[in-house]
Coordinates of C-alpha atoms in Angstrom, one line a residue:
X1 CA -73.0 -64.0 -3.6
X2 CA -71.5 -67.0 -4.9
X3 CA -70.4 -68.7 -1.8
X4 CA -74.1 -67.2 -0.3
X5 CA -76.0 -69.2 -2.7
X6 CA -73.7 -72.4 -2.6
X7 CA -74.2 -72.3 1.7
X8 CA -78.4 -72.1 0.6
X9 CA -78.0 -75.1 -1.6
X10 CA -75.6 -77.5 -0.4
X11 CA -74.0 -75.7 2.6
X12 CA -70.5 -75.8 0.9
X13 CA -68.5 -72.4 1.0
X14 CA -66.9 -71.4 -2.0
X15 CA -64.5 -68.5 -2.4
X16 CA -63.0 -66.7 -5.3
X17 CA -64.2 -65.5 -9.2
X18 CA -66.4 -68.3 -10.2
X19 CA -68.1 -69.0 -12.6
X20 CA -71.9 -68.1 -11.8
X21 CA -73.1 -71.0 -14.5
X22 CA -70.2 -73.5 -14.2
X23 CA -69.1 -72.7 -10.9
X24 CA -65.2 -72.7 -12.0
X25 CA -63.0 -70.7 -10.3
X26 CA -61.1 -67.8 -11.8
X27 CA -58.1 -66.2 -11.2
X28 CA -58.9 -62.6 -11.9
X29 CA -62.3 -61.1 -13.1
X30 CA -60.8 -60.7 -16.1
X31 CA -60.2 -64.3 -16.7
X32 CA -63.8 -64.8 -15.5
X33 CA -64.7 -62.6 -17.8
X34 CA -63.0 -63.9 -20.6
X35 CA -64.3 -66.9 -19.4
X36 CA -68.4 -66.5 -19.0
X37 CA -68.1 -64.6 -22.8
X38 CA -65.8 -67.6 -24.2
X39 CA -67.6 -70.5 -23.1
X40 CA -71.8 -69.5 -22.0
X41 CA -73.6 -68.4 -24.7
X42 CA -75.9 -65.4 -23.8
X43 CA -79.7 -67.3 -23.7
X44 CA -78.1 -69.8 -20.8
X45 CA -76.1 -67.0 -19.1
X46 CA -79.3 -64.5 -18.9
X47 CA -81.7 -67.3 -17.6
X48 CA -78.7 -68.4 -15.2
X49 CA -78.3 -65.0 -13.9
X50 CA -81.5 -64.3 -13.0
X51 CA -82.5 -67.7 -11.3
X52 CA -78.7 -66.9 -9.1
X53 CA -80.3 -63.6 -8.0
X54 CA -83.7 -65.1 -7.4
X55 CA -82.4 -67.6 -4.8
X56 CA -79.5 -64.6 -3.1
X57 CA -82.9 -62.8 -3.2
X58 CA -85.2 -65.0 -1.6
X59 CA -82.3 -66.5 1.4
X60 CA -81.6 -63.1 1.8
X61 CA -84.7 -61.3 2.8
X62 CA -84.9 -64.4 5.6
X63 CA -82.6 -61.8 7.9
X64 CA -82.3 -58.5 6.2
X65 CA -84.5 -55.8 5.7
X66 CA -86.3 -56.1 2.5
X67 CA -87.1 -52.9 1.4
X68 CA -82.8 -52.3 1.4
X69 CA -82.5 -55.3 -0.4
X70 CA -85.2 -55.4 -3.6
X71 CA -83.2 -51.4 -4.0
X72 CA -79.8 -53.4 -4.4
X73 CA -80.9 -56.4 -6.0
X74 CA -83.3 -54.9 -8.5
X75 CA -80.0 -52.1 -9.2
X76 CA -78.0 -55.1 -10.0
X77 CA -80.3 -56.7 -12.1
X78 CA -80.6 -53.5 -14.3
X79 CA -76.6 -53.3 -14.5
X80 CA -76.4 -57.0 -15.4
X81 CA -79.3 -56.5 -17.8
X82 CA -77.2 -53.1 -19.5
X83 CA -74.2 -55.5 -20.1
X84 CA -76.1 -57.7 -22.4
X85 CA -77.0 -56.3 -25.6
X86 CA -80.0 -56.3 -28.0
X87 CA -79.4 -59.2 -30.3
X88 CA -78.1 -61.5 -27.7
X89 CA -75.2 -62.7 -29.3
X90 CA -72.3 -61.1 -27.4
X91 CA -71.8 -59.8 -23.5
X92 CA -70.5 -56.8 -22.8
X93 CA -68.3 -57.3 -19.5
X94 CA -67.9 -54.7 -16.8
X95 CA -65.7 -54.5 -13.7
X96 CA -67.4 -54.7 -10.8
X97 CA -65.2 -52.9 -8.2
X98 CA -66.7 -50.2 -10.3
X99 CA -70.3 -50.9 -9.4
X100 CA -71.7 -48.0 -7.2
X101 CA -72.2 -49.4 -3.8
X102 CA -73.3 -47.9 -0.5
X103 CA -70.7 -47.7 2.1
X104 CA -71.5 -49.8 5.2
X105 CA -71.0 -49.1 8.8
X106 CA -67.5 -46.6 9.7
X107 CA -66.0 -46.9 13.5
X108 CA -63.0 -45.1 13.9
X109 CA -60.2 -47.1 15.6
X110 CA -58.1 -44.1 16.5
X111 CA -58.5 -43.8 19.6
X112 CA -57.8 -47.7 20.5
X113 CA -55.0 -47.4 18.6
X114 CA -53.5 -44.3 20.8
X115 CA -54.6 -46.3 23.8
X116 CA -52.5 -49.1 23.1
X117 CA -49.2 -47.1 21.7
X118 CA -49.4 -45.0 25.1
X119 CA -49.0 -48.5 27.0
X120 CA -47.1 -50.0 24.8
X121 CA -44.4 -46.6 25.1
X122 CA -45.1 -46.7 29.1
X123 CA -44.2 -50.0 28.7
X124 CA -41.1 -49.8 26.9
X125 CA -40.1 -46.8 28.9
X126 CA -40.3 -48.8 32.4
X127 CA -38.4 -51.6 31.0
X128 CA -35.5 -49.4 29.7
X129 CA -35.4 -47.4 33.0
X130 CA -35.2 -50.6 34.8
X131 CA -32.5 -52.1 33.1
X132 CA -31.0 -48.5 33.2
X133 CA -31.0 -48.7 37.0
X134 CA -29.7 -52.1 37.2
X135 CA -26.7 -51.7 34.3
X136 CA -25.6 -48.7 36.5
X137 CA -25.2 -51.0 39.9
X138 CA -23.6 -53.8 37.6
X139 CA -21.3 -51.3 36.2
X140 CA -20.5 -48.6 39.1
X141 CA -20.6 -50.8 42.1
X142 CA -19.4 -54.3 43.4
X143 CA -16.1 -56.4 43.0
X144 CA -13.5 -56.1 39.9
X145 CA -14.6 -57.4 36.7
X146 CA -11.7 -59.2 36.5
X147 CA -13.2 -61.6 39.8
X148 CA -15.4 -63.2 37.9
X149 CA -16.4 -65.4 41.2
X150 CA -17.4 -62.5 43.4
X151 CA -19.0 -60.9 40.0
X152 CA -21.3 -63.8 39.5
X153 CA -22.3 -63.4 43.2
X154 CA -22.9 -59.9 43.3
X155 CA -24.8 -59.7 39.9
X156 CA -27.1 -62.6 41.0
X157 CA -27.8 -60.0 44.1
X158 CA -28.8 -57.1 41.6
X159 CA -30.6 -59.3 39.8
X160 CA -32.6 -62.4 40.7
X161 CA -31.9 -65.3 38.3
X162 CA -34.8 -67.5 37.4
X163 CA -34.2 -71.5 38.6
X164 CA -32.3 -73.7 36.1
X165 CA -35.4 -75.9 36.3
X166 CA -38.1 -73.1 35.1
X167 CA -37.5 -73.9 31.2
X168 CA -36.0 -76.5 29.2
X169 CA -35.6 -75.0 26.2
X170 CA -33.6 -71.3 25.4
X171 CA -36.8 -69.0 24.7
X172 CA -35.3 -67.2 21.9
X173 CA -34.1 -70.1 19.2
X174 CA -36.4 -73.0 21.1
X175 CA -33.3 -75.4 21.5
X176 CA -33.6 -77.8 23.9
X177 CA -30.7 -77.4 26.9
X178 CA -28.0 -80.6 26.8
X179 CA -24.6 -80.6 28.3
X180 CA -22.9 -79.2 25.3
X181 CA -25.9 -76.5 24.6
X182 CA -25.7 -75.0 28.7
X183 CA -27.8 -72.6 30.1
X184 CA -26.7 -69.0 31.0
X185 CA -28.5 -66.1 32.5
X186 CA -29.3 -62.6 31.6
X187 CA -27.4 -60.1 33.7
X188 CA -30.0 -57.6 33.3
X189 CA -33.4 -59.8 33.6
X190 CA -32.2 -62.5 34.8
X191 CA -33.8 -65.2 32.6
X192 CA -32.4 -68.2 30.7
X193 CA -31.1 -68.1 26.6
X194 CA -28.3 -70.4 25.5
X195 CA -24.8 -69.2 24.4
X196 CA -26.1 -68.8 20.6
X197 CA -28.6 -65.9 21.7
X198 CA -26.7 -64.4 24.2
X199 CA -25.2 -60.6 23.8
X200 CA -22.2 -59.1 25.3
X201 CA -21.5 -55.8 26.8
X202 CA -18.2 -54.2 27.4
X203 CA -17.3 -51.9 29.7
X204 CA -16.7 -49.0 27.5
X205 CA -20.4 -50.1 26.0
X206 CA -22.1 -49.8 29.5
X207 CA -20.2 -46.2 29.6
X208 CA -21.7 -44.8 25.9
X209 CA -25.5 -46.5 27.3
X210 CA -25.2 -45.0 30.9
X211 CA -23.5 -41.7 29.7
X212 CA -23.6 -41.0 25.9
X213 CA -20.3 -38.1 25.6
X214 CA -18.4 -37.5 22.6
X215 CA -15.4 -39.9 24.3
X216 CA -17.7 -42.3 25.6
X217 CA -19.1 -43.0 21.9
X218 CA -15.4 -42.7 20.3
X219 CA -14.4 -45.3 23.2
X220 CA -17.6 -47.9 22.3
X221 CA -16.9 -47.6 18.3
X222 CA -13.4 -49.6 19.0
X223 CA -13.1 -52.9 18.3
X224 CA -13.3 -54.8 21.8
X225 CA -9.8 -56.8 22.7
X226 CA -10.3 -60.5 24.1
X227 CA -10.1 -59.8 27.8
X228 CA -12.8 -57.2 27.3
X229 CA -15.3 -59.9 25.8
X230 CA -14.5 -62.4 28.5
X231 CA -15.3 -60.0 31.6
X232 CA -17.9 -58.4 29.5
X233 CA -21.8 -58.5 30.1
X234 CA -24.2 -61.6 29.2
X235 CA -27.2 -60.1 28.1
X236 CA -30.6 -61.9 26.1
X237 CA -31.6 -60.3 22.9
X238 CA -34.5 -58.0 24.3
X239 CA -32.0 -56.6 27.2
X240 CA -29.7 -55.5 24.3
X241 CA -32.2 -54.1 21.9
X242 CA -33.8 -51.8 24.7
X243 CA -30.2 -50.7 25.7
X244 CA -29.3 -50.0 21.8
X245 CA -32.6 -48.0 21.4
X246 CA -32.1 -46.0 24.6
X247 CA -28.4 -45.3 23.3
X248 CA -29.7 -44.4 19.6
X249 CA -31.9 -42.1 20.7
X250 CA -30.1 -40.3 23.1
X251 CA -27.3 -39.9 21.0
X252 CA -29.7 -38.5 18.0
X253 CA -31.2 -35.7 20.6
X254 CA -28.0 -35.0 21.9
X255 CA -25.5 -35.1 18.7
X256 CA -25.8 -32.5 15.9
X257 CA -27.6 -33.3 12.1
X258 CA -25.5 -34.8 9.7
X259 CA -26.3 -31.6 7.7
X260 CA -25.4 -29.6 10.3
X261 CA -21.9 -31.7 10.8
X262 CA -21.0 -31.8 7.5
X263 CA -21.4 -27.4 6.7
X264 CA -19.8 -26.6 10.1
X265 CA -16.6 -29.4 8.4
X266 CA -17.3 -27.1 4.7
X267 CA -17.1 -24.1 6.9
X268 CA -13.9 -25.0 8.7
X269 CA -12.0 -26.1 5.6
X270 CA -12.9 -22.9 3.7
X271 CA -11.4 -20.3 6.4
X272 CA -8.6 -22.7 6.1
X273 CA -8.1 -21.9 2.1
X274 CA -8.8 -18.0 2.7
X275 CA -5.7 -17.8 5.2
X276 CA -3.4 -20.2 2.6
X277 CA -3.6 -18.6 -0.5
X278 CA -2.4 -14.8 0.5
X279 CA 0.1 -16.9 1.4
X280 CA 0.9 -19.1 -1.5
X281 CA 0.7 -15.6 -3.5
X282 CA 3.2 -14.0 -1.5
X283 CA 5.8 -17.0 -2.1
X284 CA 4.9 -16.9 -6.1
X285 CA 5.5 -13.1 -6.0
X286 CA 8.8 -13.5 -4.2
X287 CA 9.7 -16.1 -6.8
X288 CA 9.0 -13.7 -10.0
X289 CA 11.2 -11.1 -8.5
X290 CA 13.5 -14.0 -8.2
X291 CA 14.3 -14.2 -4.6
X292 CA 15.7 -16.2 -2.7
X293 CA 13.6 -17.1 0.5
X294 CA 11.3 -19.4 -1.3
X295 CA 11.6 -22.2 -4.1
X296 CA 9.4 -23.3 -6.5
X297 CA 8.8 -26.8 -4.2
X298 CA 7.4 -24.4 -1.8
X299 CA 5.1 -23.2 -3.7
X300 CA 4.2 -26.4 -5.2
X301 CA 3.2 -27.7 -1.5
X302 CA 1.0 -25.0 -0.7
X303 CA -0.4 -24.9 -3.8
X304 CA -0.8 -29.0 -3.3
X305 CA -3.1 -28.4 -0.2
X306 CA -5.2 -25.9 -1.2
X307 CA -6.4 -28.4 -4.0
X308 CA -6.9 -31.3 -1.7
X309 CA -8.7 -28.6 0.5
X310 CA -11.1 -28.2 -2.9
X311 CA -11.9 -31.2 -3.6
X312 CA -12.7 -31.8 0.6
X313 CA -15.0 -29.4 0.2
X314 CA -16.3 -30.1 -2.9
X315 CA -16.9 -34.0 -1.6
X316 CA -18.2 -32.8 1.3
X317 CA -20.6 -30.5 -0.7
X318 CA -22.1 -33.3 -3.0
X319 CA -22.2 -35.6 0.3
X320 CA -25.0 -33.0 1.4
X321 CA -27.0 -33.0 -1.9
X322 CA -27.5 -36.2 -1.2
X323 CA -28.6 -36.9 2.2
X324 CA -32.5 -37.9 2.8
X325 CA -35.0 -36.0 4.9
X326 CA -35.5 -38.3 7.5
X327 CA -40.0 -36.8 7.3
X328 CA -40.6 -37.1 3.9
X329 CA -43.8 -36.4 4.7
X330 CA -43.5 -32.4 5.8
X331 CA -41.0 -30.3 4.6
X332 CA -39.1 -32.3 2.7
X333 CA -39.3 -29.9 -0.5
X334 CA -37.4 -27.3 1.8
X335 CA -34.9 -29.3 3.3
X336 CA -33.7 -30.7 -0.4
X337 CA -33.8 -26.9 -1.7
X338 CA -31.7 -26.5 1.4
X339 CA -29.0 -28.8 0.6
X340 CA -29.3 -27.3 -3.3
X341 CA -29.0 -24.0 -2.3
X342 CA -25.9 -25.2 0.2
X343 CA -24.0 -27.2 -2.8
X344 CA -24.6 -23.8 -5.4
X345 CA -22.7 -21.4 -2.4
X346 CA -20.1 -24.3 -2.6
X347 CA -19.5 -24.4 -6.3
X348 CA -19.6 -20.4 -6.7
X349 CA -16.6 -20.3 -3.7
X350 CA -14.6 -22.9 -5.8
X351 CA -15.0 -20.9 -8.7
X352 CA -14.4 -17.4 -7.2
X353 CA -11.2 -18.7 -4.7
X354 CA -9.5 -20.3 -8.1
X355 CA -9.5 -17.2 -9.9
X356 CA -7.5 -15.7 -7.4
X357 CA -4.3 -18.0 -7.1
X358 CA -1.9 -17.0 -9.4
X359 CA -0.4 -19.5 -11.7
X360 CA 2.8 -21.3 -11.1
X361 CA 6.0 -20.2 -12.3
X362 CA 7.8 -22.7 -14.4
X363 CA 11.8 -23.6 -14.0
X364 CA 12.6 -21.4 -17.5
X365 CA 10.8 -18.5 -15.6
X366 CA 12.7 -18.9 -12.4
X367 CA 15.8 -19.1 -14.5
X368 CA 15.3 -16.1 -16.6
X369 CA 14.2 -14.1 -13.5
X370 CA 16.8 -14.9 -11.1
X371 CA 19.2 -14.1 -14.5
X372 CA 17.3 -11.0 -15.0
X373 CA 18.0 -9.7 -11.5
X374 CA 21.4 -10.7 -11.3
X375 CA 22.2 -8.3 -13.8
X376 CA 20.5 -5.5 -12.6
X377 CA 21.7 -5.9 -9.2
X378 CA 25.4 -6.3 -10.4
X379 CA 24.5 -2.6 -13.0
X380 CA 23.3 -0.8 -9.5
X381 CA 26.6 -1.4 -7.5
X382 CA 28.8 -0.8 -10.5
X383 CA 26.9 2.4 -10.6
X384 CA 27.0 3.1 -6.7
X385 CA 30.3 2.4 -6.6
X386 CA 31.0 4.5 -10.0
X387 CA 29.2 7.4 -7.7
X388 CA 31.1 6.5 -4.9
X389 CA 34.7 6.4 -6.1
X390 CA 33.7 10.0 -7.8
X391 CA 33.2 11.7 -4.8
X392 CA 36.3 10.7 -3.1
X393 CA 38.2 11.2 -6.0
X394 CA 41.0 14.5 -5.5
X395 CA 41.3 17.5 -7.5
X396 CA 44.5 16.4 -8.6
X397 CA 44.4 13.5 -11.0
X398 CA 46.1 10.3 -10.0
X399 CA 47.3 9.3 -13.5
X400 CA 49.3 12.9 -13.6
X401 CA 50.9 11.9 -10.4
X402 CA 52.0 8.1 -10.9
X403 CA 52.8 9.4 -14.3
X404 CA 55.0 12.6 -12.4
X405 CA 56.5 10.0 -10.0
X406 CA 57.4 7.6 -12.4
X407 CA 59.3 10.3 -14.7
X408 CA 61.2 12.0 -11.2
X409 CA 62.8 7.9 -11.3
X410 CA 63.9 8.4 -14.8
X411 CA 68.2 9.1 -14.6
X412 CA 69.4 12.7 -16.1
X413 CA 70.6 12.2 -19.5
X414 CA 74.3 13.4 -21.2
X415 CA 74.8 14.5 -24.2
X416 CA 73.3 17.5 -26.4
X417 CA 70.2 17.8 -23.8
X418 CA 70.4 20.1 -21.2
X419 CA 71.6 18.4 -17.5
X420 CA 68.4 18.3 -15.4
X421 CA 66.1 17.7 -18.2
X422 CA 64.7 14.7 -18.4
X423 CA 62.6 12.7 -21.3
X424 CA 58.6 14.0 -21.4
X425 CA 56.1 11.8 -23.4
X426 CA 53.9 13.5 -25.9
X427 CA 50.4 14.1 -24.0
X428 CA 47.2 11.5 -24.3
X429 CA 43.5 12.7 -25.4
X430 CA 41.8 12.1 -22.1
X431 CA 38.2 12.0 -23.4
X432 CA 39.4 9.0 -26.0
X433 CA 40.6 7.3 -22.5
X434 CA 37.3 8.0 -20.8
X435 CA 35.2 6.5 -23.5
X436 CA 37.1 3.5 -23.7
X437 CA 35.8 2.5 -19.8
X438 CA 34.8 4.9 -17.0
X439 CA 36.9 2.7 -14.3
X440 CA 39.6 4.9 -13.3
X441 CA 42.3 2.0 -12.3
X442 CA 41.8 0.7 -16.0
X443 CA 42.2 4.5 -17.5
X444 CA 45.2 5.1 -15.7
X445 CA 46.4 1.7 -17.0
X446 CA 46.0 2.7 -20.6
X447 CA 47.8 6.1 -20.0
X448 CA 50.6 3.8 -18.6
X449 CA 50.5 1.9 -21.8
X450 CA 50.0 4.8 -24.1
X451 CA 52.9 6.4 -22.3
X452 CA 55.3 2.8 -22.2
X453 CA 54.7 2.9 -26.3
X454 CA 55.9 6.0 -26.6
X455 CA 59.0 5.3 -24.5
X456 CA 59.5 2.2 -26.4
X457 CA 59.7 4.1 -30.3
X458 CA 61.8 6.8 -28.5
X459 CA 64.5 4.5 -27.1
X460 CA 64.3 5.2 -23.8
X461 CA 64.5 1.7 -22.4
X462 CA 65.4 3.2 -19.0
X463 CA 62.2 5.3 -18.7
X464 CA 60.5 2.2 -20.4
X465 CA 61.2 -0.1 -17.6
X466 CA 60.2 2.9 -15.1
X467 CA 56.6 2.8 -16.9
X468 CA 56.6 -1.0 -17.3
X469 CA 57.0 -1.4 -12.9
X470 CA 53.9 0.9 -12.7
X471 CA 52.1 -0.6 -15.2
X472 CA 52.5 -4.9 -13.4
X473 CA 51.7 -2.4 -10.0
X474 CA 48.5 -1.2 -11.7
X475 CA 47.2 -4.4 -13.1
X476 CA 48.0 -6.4 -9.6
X477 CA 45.8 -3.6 -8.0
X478 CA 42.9 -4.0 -10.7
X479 CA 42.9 -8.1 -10.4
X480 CA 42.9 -7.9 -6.4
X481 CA 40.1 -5.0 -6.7
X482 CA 38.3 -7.8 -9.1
X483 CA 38.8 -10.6 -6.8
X484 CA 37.1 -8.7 -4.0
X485 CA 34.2 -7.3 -5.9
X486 CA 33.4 -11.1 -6.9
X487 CA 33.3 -12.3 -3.3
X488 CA 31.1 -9.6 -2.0
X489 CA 28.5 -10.7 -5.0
X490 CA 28.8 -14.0 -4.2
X491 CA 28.6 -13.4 -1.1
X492 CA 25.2 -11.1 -1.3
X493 CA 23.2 -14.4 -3.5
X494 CA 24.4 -16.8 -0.9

């Protein structure tokens, strides 16, 4: 209204929160507020007011229907009237934006605006197919890239090149063209941009834009050598951005969902951790009954991996939670109670799979197991070969006969005994020589001895040394039968 009644009076245009007494312009309506209650007193701003809607009222019913505008004007009047109250000392501000206006005119611009994203798709469609076409000549057909001479040739052939003397200036950064700042053309459009805006495409580029497979991609993600670059493709700015889109967007319909990628990876690297630990169990087992096909560093490996496997999984898991939907806009509360309900299966596995690995045995454990079974296993051949000798043992008993054979050896004494008698030792308690030891070569060495004693208080040297040869024989046999039994044990652990 402002600028309205300033164009009645003095056909100036003013624009902005002014002042409607002072005409000063305002920042905000609040500082205009501020400023009509701080500065105009209430008599000057009522008669102010109403001469300013006066004149809007009068150059306005020149061209608008009247009837319309005495409604509005007198409903504005009234409002501005309300904000002054009765004693006239003090205004009572309002904002205006919320003043209770009619709406105006509506037209709908949807349907221009689908009109001119159709053709401006059709256009970017047409352009990308074009340059689609023409890449896969440029790339499939014509001389080495390495013959940069026949290249030129044949890629001016594909595509026309505008003339040198069409523009004087690159179209992209608006330099002017010198001797040092040369000209170069697009290979796919043909037109002019200097070496600044120019874009290159490398072979293994043109492959991942023409035919977008997994080793295509992996190929175009290397970092380009320097004889790549130099036979690669000049292209201008738009040329590349159409190819990147086209690229993009084919590898988006044809590639799987990050989500998808990263809980087919979880899945993976969890079958991997149910076939490990049976086995890591299996070698802890085997080292608590202290054998001998596994050690405690192999145990320690597996037991290394399936850890690193958690905490891959466990990444991998929180790398999930927190992915964005790419539409926020429709179901983006299930796609984020997705991801929660995939990082909860996660955490409940990691918690259920670490209950069952068994803990790790320490080197005291291994040392008092292997011990442990040592002794047992020595107890069970002493006792199998205690069983062993028993059976095979005669009716007859050994010590009687070496003890028989020794005394036939003895000379036939003289004297007051009778010729063909010779000297008989008293006989030995044989259960006090069984509970001593239960090895029979050591028994029938303390008979010997028992016997060699007797021999010895009776004087009879001769029949002493007889005893004392069988005795040396017995203990050679029991240190060789020793020697042997120690080999075969050693033998067994190795």
């Amino acid at each position: 209204m402002t600028s309205l009644l300033g164009r009645a009076e003095d056909a100036s245009v003013q624009e902005g929160f002014l002042c409607p007494v002072c005409l000063q312009n305002c920042d905000s309506i609040l500082q205009l507020q501020w400023h009509v209650e701080s500065t105009h007193n209430t008599g000057i701003l009522k008669s102010h007011v109403k001469d300013f809607f006066g004149k809007a009222k009068r150059f306005i019913r020149s061209g608008v229907d009247t009837d319309r505008l005495d409604g509005s004007l007198s409903h504005s009047q009234e409002h501005l009237d309300r904000g002054i109250s009765d004693d006239g000392d003090s205004y009572i501000g309002s904002d205006p934006f919320q003043w209770e206006n009619d709406l105006g005119h509506e037209r709908s611009h949807w349907e221009y605006f689908l009109t001119r994203r159709s053709q401006t798709i059709d256009k970017v469609v047409v352009e990308s197919n074009k340059l689609l076409l023409r890449l896969d000549k440029l790339v499939k057909q014509g001389p080495p890239w390495s013959d940069q001479n026949k290249r030129k040739a044949f890629e001016k052939k594909i595509v026309p090149w505008v003339e040198d003397s069409s523009s004087k200036f690159c179209r992209f950064c608006q330099e002017k063209f010198t001797l040092t700042n040369r000209k170069h053309h697009c290979r796919l459009c043909g037109k002019l941009l200097c070496n600044k805006c120019s874009f290159y495409m490398t072979y293994s580029y043109c492959e991942c834009v023409l035919n977008p497979t997994p080793s295509n991609i992996e190929a175009s993600k290397k970092e380009p050598t320097d004889e790549e670059i130099a036979h690669a493709l000049r292209v201008c700015k738009d040329c590349y951005d159409l190819m990147e889109n086209h690229k993009s967007r084919v590898q988006e319909e044809t590639s799987k969902p990050m989500v998808v990628q990263l809980y087919e990876k979880i899945s993976e690297v969890m079958e991997m951790v149910q076939k490990i630990i049976p086995d890591y169990n299996d070698v802890v087992e085997c080292l608590q009954n202290a054998g001998e096909n596994y050690t405690l560093e192999d145990a320690n490996t597996r037991r290394s991996k399936i850890l690193k496997m958690f905490d891959m999984i466990d990444s991998l898991s929180k790398k999930i939670l927190t992915l964005q939907p790419k539409d926020k806009a429709t179901n983006s509360a299930t796609t984020v109670a997705l991801y929660r309900r995939i990082r909860a299966n996660v955490v409940r596995f990691l918690q259920e799979t670490s209950l069952e690995l068994k803990p790790l045995p320490s080197e005291e454990d291994l040392k008092r197991w292997k011990d442990e079974r040592r002794t047992r296993r020595l107890e069970e051949e002493r006792k199998a070969r205690a069983q062993e000798e028993s059976k095979q043992k005669p009716k007859s008993s050994p010590v009687r006969t070496l003890t028989q054979e020794a005394l036939k050896m003895v000379p036939k004494t003289h004297g007051d005994e009778k010729v063909g008698k010779g000297w008989t030792p008293s006989s030995i308690d044989q259960a006090s020589v069984a509970a001593m030891t239960d090895d029979p070569l050591l028994q029938q060495m303390n008979i010997i001895s028992g016997y060699l004693n007797q021999a010895l208080q009776d004087g009879k040297w001769d029949e002493a040394n007889v005893l004392e040869e069988n005795l040396k024989l017995l203990q050679r046999e029991y240190r060789e039968q020793e020697k042997r039994k120690n080999a075969a044990v050693a033998g067994f652990y190795e």
